[in-house]
PDB file of N, CA and C in Angstrom:
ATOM      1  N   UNK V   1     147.048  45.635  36.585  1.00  0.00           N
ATOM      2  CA  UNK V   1     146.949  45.977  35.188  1.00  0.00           C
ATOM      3  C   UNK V   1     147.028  47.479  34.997  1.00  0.00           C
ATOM      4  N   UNK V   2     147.733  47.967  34.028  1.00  0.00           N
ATOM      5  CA  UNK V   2     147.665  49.440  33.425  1.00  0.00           C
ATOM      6  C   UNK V   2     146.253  49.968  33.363  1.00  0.00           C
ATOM      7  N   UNK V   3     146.717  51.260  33.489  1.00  0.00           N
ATOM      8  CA  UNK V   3     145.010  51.990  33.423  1.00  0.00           C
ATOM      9  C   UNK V   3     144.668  52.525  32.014  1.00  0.00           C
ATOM     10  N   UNK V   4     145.871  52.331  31.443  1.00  0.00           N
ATOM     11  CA  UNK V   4     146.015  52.985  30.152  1.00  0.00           C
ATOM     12  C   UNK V   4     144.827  52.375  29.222  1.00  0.00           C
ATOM     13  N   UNK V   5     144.523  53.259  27.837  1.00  0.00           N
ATOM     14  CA  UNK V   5     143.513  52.852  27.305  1.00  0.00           C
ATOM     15  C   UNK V   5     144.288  52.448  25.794  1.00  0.00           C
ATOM     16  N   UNK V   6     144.560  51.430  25.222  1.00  0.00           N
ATOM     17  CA  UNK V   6     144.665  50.943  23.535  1.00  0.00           C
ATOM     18  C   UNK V   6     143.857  51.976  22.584  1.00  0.00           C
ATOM     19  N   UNK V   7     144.925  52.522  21.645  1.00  0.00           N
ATOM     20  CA  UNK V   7     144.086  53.296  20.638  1.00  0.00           C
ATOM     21  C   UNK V   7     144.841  52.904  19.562  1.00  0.00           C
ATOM     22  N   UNK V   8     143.996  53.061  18.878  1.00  0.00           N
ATOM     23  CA  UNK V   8     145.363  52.918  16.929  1.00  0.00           C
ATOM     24  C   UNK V   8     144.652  53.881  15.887  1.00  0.00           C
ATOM     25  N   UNK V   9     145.785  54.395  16.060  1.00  0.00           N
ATOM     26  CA  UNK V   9     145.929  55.028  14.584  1.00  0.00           C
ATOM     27  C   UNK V   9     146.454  57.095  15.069  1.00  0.00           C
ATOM     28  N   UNK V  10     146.243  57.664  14.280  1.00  0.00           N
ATOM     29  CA  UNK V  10     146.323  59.193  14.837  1.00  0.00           C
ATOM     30  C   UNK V  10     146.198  59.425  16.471  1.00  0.00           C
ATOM     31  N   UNK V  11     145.053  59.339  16.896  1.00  0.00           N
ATOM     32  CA  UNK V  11     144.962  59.487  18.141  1.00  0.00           C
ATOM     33  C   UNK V  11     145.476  58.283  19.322  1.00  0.00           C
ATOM     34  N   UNK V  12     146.410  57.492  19.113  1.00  0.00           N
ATOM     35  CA  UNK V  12     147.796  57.175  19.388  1.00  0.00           C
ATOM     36  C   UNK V  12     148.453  57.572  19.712  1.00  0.00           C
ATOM     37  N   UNK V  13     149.373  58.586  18.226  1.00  0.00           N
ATOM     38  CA  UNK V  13     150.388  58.965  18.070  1.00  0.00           C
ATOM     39  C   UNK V  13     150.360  60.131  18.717  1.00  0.00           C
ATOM     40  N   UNK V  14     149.087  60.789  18.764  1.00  0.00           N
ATOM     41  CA  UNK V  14     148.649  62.154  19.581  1.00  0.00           C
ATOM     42  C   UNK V  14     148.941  61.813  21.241  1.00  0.00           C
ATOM     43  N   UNK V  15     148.200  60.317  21.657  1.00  0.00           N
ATOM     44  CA  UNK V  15     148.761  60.797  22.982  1.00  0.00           C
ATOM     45  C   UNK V  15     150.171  60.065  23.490  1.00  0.00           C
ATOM     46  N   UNK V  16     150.635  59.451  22.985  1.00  0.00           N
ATOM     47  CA  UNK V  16     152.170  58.952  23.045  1.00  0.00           C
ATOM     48  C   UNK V  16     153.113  60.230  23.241  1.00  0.00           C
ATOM     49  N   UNK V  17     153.149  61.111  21.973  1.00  0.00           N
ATOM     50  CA  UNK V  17     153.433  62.514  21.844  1.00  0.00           C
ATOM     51  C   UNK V  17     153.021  63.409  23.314  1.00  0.00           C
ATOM     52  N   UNK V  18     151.975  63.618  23.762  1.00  0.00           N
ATOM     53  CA  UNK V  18     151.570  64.490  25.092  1.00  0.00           C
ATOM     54  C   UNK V  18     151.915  63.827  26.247  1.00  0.00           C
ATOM     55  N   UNK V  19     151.762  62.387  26.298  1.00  0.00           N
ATOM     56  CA  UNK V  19     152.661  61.730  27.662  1.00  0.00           C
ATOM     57  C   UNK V  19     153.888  61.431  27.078  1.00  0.00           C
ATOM     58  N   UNK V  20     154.620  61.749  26.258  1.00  0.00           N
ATOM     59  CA  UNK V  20     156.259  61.834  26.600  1.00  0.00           C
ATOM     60  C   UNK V  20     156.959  63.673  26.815  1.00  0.00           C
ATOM     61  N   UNK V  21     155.459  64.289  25.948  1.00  0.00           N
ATOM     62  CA  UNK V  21     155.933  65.431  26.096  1.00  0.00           C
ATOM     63  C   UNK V  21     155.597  66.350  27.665  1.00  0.00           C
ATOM     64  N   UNK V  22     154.397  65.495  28.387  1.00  0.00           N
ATOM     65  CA  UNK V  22     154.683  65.498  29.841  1.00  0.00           C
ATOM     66  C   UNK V  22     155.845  65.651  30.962  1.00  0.00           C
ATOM     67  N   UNK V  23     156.129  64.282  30.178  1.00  0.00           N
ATOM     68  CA  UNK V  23     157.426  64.096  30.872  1.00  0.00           C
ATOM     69  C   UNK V  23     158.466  64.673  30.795  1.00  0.00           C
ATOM     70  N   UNK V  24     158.653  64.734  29.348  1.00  0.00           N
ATOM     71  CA  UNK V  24     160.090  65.952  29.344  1.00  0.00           C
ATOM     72  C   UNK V  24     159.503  67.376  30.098  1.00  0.00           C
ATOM     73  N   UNK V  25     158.659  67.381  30.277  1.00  0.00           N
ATOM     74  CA  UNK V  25     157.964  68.865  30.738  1.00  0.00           C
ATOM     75  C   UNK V  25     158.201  70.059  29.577  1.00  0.00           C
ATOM     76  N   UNK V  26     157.692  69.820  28.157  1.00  0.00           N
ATOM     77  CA  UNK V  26     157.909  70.379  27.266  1.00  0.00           C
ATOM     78  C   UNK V  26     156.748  70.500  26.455  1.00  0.00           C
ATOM     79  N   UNK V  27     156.784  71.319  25.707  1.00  0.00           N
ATOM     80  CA  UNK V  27     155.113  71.399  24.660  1.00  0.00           C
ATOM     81  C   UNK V  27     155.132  70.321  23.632  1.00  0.00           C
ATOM     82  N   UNK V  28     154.648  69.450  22.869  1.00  0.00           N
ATOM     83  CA  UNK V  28     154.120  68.796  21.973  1.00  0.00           C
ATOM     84  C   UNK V  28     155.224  69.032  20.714  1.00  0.00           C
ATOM     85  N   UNK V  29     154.634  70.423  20.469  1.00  0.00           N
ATOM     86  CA  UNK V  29     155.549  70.974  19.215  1.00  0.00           C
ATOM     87  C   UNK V  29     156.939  70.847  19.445  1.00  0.00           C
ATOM     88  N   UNK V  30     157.309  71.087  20.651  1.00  0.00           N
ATOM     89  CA  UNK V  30     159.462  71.139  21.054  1.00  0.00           C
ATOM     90  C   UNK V  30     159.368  69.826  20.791  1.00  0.00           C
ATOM     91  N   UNK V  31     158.223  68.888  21.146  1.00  0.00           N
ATOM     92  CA  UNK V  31     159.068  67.420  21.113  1.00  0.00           C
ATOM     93  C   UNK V  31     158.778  66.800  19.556  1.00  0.00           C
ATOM     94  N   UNK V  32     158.160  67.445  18.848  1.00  0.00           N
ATOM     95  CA  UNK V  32     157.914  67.045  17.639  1.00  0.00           C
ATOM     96  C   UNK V  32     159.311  67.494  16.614  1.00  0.00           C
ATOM     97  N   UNK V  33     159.503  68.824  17.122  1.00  0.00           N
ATOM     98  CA  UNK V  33     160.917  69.876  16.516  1.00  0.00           C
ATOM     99  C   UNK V  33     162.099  68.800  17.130  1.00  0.00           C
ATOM    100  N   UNK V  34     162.082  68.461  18.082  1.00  0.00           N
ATOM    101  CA  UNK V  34     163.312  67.503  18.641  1.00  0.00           C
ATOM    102  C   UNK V  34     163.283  66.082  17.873  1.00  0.00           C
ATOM    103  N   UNK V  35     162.565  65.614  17.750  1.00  0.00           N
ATOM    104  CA  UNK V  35     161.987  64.236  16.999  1.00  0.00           C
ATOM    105  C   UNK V  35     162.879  64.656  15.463  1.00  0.00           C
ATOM    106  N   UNK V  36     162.277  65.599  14.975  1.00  0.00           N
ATOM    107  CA  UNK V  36     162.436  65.712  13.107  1.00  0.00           C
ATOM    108  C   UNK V  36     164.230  66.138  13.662  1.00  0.00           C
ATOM    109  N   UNK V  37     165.063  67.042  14.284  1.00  0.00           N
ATOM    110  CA  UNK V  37     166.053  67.232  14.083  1.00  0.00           C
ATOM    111  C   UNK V  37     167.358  66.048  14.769  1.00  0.00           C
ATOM    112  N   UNK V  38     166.499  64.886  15.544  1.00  0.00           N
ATOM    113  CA  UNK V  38     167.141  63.876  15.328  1.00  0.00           C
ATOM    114  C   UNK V  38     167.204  63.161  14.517  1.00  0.00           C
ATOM    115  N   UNK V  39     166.047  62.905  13.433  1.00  0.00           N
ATOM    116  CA  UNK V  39     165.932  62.109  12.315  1.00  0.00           C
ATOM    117  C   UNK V  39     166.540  62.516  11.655  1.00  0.00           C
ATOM    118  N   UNK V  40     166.804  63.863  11.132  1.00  0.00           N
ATOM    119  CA  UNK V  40     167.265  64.577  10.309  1.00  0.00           C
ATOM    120  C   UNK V  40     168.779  64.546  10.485  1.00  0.00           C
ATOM    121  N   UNK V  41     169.185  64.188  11.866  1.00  0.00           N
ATOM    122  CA  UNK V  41     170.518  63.875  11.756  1.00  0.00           C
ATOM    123  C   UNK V  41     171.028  62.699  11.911  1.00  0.00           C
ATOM    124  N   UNK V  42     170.199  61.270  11.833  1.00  0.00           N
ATOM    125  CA  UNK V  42     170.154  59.903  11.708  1.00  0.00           C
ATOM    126  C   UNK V  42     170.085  59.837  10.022  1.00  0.00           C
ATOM    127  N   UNK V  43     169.687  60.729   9.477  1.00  0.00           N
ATOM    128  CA  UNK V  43     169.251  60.784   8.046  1.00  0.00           C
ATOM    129  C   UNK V  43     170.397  61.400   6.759  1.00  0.00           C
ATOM    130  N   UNK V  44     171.064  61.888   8.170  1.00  0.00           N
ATOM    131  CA  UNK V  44     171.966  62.235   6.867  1.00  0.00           C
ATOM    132  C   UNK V  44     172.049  63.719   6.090  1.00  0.00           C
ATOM    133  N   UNK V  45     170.873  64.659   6.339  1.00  0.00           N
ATOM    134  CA  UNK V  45     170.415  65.253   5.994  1.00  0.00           C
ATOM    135  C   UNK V  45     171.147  66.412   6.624  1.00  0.00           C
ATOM    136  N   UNK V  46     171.472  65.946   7.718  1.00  0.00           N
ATOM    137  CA  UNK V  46     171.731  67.167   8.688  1.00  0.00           C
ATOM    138  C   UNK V  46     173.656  66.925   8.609  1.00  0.00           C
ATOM    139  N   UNK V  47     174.267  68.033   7.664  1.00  0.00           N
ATOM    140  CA  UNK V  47     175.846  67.879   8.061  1.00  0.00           C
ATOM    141  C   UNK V  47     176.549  68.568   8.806  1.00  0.00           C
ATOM    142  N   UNK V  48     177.188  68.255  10.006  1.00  0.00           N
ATOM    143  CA  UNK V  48     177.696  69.030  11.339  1.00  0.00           C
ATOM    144  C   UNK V  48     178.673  69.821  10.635  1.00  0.00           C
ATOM    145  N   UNK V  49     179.066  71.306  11.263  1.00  0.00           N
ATOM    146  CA  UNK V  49     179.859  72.177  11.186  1.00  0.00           C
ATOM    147  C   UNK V  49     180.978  71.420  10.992  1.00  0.00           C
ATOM    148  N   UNK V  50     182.437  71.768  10.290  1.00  0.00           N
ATOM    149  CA  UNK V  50     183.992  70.778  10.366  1.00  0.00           C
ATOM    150  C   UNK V  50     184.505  72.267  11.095  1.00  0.00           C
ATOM    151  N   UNK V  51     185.058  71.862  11.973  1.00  0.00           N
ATOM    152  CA  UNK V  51     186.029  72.700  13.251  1.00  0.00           C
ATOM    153  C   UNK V  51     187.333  72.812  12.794  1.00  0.00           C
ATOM    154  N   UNK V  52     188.418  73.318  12.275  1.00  0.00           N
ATOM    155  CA  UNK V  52     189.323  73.702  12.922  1.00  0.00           C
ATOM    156  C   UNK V  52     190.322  73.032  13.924  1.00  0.00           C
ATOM    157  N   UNK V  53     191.301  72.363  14.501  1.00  0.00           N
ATOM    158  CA  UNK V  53     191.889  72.113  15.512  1.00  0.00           C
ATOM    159  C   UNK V  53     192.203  73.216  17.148  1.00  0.00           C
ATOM    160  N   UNK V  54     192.163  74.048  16.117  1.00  0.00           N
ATOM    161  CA  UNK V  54     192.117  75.680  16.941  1.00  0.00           C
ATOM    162  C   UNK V  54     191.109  75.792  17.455  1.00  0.00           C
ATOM    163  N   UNK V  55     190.325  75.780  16.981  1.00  0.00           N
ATOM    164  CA  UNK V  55     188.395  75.810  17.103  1.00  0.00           C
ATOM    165  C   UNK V  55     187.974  75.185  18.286  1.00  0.00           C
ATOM    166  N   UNK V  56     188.497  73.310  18.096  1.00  0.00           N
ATOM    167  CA  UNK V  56     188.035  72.675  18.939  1.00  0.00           C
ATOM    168  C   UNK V  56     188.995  72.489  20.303  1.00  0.00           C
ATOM    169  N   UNK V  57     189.940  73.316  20.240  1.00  0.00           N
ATOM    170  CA  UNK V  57     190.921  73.351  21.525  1.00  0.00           C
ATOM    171  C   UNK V  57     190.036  74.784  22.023  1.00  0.00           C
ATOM    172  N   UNK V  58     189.556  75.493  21.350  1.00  0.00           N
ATOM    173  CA  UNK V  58     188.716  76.954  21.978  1.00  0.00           C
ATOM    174  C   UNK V  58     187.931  76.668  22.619  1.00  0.00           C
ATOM    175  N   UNK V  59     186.818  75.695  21.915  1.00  0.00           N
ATOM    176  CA  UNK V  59     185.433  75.174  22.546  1.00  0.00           C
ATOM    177  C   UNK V  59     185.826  74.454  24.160  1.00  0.00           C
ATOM    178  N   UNK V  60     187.055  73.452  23.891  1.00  0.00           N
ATOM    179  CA  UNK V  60     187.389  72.648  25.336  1.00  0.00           C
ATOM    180  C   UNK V  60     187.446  73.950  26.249  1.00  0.00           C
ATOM    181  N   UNK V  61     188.457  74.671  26.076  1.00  0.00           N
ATOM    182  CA  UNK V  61     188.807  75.296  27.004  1.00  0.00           C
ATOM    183  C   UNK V  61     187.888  76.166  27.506  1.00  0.00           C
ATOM    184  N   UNK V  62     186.685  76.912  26.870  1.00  0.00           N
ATOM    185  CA  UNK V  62     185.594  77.827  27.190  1.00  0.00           C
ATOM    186  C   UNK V  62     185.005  76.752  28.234  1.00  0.00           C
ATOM    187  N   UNK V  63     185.009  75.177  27.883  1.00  0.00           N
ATOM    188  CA  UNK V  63     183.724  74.450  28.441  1.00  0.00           C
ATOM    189  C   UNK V  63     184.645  74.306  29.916  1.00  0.00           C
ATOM    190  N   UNK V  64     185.458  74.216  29.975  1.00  0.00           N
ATOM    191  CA  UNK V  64     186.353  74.135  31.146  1.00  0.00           C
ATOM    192  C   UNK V  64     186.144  75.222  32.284  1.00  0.00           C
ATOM    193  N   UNK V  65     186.335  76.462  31.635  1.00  0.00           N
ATOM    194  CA  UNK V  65     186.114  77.712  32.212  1.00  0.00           C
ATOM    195  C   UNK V  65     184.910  77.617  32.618  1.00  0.00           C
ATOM    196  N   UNK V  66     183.779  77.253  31.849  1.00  0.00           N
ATOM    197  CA  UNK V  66     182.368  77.124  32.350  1.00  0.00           C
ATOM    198  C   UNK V  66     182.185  76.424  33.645  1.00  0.00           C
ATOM    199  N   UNK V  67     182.874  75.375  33.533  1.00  0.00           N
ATOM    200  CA  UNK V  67     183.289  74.099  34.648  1.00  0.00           C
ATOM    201  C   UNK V  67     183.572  74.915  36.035  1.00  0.00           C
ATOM    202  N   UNK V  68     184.775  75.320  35.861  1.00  0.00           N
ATOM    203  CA  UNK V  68     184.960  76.251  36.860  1.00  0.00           C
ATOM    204  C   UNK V  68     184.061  76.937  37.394  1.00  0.00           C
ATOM    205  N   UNK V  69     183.431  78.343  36.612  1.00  0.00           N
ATOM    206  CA  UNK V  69     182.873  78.941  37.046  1.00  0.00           C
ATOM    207  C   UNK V  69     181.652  78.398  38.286  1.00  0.00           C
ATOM    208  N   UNK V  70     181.553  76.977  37.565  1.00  0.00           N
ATOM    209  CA  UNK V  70     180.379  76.298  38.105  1.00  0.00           C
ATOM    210  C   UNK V  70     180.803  75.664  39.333  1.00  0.00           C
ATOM    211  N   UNK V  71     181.908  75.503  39.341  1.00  0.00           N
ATOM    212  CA  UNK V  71     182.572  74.749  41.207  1.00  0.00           C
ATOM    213  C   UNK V  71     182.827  73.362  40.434  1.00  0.00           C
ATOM    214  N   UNK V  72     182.372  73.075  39.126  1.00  0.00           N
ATOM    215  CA  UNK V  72     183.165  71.707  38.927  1.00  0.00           C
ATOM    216  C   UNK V  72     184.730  71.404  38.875  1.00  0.00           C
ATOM    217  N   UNK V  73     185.230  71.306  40.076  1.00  0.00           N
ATOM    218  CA  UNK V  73     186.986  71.138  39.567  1.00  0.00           C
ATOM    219  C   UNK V  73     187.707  70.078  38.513  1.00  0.00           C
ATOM    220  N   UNK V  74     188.624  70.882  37.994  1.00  0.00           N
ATOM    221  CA  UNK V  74     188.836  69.674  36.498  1.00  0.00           C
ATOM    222  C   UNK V  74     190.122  68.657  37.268  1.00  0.00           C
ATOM    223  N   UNK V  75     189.622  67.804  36.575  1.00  0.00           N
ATOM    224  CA  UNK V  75     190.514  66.393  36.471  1.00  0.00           C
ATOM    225  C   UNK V  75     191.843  65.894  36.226  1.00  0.00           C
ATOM    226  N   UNK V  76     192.755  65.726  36.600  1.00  0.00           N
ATOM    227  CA  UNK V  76     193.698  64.925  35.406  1.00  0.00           C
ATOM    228  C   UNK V  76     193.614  63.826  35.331  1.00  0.00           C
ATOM    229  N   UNK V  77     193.495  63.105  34.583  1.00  0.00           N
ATOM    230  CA  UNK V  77     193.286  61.436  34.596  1.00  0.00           C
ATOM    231  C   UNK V  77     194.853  60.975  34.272  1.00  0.00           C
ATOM    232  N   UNK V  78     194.499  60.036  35.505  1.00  0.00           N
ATOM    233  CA  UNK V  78     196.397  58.920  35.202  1.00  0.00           C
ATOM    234  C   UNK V  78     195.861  58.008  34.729  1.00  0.00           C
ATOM    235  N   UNK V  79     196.523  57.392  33.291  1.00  0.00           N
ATOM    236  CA  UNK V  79     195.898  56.148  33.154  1.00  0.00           C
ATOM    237  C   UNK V  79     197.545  55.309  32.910  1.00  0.00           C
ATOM    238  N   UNK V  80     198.148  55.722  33.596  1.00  0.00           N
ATOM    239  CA  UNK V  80     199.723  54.949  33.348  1.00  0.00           C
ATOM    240  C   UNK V  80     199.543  53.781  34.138  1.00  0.00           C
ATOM    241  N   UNK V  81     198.450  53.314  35.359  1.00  0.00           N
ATOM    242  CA  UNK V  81     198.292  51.819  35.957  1.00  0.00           C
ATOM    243  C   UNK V  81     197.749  50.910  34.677  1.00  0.00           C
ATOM    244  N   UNK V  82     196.657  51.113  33.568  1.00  0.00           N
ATOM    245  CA  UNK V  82     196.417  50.343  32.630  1.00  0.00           C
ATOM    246  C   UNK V  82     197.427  50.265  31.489  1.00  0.00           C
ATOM    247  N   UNK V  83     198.435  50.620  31.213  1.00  0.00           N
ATOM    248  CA  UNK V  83     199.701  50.837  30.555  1.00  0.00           C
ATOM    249  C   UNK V  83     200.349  49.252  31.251  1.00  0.00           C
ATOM    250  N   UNK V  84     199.976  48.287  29.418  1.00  0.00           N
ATOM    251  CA  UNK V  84     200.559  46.983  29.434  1.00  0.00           C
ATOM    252  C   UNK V  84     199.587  46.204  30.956  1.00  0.00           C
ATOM    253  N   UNK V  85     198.532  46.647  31.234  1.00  0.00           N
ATOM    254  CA  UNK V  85     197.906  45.453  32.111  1.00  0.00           C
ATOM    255  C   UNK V  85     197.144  44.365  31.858  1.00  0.00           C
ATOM    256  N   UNK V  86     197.158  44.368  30.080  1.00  0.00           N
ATOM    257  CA  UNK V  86     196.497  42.959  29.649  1.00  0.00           C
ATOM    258  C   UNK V  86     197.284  42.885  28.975  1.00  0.00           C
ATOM    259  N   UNK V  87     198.529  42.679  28.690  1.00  0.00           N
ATOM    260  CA  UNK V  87     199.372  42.908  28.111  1.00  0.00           C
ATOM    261  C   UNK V  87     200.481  41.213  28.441  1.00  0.00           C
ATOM    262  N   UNK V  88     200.791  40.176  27.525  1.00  0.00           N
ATOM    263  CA  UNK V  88     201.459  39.014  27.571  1.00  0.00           C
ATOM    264  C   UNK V  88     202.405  39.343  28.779  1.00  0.00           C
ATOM    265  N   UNK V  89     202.725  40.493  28.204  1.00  0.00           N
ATOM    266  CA  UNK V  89     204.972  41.037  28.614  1.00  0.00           C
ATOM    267  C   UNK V  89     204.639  41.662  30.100  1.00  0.00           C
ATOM    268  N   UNK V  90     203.837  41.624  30.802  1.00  0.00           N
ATOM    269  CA  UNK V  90     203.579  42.436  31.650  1.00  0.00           C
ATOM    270  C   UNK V  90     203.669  41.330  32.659  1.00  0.00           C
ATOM    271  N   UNK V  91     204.512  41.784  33.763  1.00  0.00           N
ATOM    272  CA  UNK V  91     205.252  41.166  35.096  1.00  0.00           C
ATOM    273  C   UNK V  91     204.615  41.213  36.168  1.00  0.00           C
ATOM    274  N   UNK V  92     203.195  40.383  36.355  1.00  0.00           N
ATOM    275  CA  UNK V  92     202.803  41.324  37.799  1.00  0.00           C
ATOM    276  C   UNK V  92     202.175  39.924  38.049  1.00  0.00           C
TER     277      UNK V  92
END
């Protein structure tokens, strides 16, 4: 059986809040500030920046460079083997 102790009401929500904010290894308040600015963007409330096409070919390519810098080598993905492989017309 859990060692944990049943509480209701405020002091609940208080320690739910300090053992998750344990875990993230974060203060109370960051996870309370993280909490409201996900709601806030489940809510509607919160409207994301609109990018540019330029913008968002800038951002890839910085994150790429980052990649690099970091020893992650970039990818090319072939996806010409799934090209028509559930496909009626497909001969195999």
């Amino acid at each position: 059986m859990s060692d944990k102790k049943i509480v209701i009401g405020d002091k609940m929500i208080e320690a739910k809040l300090k053992e998750k904010s344990k875990i993230l290894n974060i203060s109370v308040e960051e996870l309370i500030d993280r909490y409201i600015r996900r709601e806030l963007w489940t809510d509607d409330y919160y409207v994301p920046p609109t990018y540019t096409r330029e913008e968002l070919y800038e951002m890839g390519r910085k994150a790429v460079e980052k990649d690099r810098k970091r020893g992650i080598p970039f990818k090319k993905h072939d996806f010409s083997k799934l090209i028509n492989r559930w496909s009626d017309n497909s001969k195999e």
